N, CA and C atoms as an extended XYZ file, in Angstrom:
258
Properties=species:S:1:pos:R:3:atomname:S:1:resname:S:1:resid:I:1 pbc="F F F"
N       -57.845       40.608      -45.315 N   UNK     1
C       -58.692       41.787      -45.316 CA  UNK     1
C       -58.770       42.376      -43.926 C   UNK     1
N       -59.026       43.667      -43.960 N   UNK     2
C       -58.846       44.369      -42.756 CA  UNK     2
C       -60.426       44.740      -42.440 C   UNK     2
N       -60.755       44.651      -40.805 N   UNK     3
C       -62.364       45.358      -40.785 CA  UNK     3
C       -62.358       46.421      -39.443 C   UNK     3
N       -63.176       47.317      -39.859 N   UNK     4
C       -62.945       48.791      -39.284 CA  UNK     4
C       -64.465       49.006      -38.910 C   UNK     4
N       -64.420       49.406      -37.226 N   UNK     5
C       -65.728       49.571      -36.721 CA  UNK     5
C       -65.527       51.193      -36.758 C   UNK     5
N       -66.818       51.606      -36.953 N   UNK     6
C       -66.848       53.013      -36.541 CA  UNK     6
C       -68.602       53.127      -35.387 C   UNK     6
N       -68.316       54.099      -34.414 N   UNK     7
C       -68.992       53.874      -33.144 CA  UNK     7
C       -70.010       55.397      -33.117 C   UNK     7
N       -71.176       55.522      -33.315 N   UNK     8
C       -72.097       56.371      -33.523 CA  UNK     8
C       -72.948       56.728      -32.138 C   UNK     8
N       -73.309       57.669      -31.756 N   UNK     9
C       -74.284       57.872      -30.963 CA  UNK     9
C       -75.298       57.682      -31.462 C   UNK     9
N       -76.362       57.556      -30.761 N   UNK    10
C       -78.202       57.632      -30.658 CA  UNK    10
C       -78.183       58.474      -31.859 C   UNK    10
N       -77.600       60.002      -31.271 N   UNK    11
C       -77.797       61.008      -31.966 CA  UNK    11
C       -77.320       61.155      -33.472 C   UNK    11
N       -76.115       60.655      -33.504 N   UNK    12
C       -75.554       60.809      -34.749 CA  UNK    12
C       -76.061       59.974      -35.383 C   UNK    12
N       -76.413       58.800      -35.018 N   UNK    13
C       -77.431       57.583      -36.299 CA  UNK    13
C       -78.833       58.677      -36.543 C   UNK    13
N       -79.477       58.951      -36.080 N   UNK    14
C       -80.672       59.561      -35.725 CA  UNK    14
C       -80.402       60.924      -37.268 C   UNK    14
N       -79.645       61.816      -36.722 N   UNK    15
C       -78.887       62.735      -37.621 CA  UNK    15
C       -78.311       62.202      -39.125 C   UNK    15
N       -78.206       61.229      -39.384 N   UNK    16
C       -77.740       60.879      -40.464 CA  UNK    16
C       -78.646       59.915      -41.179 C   UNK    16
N       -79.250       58.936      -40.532 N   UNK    17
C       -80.301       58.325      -41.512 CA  UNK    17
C       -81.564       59.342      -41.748 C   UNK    17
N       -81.341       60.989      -41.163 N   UNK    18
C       -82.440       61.782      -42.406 CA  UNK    18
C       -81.534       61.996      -43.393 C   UNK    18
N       -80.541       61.667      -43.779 N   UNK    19
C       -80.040       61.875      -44.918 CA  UNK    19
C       -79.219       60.697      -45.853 C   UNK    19
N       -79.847       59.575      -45.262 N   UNK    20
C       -79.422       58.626      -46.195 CA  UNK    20
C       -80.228       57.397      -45.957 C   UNK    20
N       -80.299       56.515      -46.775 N   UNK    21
C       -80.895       54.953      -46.173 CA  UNK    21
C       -80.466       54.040      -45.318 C   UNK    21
N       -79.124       53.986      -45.492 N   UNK    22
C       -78.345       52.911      -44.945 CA  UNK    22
C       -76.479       53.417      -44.265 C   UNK    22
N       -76.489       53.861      -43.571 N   UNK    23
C       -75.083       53.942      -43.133 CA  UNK    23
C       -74.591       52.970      -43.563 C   UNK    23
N       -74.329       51.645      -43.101 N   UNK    24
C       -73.427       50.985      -43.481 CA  UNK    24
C       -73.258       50.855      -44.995 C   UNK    24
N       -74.036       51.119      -45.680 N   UNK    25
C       -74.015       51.096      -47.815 CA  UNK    25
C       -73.557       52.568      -47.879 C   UNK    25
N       -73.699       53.308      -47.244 N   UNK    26
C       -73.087       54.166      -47.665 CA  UNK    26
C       -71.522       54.571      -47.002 C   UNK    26
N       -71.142       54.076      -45.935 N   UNK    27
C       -70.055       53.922      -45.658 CA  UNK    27
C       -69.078       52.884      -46.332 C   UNK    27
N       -69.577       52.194      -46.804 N   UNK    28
C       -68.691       50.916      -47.931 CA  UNK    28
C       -68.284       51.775      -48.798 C   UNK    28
N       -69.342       52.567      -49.681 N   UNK    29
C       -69.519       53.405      -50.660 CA  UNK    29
C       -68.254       54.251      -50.727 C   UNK    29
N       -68.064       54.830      -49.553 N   UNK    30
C       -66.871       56.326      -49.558 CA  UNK    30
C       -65.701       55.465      -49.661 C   UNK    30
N       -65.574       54.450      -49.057 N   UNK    31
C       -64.514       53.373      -48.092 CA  UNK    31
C       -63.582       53.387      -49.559 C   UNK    31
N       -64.836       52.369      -50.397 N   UNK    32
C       -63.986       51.830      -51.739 CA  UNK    32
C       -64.197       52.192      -52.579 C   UNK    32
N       -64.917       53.242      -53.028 N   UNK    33
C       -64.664       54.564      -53.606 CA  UNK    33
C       -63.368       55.305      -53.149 C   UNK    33
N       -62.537       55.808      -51.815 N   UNK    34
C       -61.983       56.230      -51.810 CA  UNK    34
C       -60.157       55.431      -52.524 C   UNK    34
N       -60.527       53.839      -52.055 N   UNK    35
C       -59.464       53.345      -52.255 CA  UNK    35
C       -59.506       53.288      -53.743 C   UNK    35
N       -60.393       53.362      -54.445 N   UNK    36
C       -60.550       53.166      -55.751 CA  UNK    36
C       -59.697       53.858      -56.266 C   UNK    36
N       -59.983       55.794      -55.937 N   UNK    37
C       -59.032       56.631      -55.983 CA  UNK    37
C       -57.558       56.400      -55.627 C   UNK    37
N       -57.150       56.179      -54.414 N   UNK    38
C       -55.621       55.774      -54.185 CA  UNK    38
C       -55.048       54.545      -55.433 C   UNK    38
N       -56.040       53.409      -55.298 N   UNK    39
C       -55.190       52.628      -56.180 CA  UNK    39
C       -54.754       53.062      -58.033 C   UNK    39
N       -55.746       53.971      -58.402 N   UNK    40
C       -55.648       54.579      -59.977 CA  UNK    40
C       -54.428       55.771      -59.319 C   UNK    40
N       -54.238       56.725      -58.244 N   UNK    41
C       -53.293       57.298      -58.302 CA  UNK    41
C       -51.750       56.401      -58.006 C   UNK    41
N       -51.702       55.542      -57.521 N   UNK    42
C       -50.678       54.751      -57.115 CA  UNK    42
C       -50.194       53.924      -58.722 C   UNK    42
N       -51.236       53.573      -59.806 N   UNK    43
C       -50.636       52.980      -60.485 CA  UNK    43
C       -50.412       54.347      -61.660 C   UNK    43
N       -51.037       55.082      -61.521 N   UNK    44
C       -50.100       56.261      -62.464 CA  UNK    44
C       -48.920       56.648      -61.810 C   UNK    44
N       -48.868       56.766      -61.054 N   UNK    45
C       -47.865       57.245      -60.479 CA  UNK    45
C       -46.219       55.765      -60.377 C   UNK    45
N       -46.793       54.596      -60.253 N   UNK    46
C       -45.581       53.576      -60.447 CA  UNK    46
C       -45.643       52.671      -61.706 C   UNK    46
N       -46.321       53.321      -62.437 N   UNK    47
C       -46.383       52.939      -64.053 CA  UNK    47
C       -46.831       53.686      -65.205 C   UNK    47
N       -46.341       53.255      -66.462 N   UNK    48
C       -46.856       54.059      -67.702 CA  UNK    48
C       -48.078       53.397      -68.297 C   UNK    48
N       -49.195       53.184      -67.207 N   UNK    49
C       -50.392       52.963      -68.110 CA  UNK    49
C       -50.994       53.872      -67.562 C   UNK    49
N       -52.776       53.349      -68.021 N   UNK    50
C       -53.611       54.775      -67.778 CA  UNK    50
C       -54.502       53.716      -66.918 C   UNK    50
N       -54.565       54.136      -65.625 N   UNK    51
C       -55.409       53.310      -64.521 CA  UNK    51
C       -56.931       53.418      -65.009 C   UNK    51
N       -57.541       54.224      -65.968 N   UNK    52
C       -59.379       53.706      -66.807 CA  UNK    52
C       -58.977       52.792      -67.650 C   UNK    52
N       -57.957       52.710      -68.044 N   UNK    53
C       -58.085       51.606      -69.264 CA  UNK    53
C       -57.275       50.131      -68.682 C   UNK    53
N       -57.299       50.034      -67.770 N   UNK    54
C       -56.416       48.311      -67.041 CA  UNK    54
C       -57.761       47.805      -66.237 C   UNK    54
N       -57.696       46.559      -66.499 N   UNK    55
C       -58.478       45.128      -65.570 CA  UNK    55
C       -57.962       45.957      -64.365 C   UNK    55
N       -58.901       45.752      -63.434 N   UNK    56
C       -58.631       46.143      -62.140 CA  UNK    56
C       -57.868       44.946      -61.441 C   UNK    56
N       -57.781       43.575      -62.081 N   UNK    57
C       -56.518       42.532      -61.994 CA  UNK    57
C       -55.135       43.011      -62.282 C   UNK    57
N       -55.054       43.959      -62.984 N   UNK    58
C       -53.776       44.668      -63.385 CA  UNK    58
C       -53.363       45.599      -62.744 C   UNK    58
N       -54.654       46.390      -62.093 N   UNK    59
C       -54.261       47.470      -61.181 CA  UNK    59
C       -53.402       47.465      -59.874 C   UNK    59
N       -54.209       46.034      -59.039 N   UNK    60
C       -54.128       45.173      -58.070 CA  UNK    60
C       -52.740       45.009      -58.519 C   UNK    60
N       -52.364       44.750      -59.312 N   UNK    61
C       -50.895       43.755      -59.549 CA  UNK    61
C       -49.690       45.053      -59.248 C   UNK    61
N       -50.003       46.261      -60.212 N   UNK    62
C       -49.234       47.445      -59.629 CA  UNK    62
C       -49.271       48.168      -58.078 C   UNK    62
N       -50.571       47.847      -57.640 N   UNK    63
C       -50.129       48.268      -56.311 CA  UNK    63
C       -49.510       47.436      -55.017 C   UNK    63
N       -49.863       46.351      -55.584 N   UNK    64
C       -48.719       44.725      -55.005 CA  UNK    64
C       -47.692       44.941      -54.842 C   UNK    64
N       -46.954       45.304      -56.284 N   UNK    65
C       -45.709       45.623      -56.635 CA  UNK    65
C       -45.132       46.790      -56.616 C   UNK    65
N       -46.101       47.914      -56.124 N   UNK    66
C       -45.540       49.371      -55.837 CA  UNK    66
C       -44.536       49.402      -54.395 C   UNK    66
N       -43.773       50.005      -54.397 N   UNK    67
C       -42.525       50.393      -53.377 CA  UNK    67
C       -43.532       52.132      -52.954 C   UNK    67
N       -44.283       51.949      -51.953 N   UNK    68
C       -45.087       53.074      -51.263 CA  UNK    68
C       -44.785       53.491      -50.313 C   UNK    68
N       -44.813       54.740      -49.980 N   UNK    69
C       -44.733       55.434      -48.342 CA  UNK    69
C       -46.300       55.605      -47.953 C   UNK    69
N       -46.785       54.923      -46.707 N   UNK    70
C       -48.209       55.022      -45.944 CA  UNK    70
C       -47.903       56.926      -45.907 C   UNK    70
N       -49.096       57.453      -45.304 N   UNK    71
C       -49.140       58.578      -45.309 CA  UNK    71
C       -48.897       58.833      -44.022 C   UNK    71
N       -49.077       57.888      -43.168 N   UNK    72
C       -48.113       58.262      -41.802 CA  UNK    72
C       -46.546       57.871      -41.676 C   UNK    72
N       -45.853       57.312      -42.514 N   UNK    73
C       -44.415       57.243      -43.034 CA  UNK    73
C       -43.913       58.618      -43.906 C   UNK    73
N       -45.058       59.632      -44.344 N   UNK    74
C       -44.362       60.427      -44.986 CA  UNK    74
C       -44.794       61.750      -44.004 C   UNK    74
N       -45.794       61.688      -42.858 N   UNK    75
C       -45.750       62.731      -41.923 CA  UNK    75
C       -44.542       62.691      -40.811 C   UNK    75
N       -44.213       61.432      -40.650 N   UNK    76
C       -42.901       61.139      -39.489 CA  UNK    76
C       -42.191       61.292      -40.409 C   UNK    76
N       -41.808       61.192      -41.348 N   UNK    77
C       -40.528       62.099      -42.235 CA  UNK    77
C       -40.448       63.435      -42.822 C   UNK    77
N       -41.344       64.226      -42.660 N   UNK    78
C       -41.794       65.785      -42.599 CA  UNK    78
C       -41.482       66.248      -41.257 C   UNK    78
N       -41.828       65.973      -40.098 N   UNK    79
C       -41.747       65.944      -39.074 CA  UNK    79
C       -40.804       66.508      -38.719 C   UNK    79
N       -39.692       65.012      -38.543 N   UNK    80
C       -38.066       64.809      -38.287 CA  UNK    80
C       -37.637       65.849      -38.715 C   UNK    80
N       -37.666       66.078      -40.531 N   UNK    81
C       -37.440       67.185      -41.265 CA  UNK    81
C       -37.259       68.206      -40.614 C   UNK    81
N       -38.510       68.761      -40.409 N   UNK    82
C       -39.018       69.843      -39.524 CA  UNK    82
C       -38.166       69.890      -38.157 C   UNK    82
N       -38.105       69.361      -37.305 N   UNK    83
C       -37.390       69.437      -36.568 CA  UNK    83
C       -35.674       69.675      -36.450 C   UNK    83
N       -35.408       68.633      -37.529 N   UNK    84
C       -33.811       69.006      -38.289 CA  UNK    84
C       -33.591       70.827      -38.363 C   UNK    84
N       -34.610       71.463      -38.884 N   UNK    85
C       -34.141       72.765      -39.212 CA  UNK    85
C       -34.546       73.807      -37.934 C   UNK    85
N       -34.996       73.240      -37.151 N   UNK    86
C       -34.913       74.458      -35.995 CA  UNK    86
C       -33.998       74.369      -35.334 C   UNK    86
């Protein structure tokens, strides 16, 4: 498992707990919520099931076994691209 600090001012904690209870619960929240999203698009996308209807043991297993480009592997190959044609 991977762990990721993120570094706040006075101000910005100050600024944000009027609008929430807990930074850190709500930063988990977006975190794996967001991956939630990537992993249901990753297994539609490298299989013919429907990522609401699989064990999230099954999901896990397609994105194990997915052959993926990170999204900074597919900006350094846009890039290059890009550069190729000028």
């Amino acid at each position: 498992m991977r762990e990721y600090t993120v570094t706040l001012s006075d101000e910005e904690e100050k600024a944000l707990l009027t609008d929430m209870v807990s930074i850190q619960e709500w930063l988990d929240n977006v975190i794996h919520n967001k991956a939630r999203q990537c992993i249901d698009m990753i297994v539609e996308q490298h299989s013919d099931r429907q990522p609401k209807k699989l064990p999230v043991e099954e999901k896990l297993r397609v994105v194990r076994e997915a052959k993926v480009e990170s999204a900074a592997e597919r900006q350094a190959k846009f890039e290059a691209e890009m550069r190729e044609r000028e």
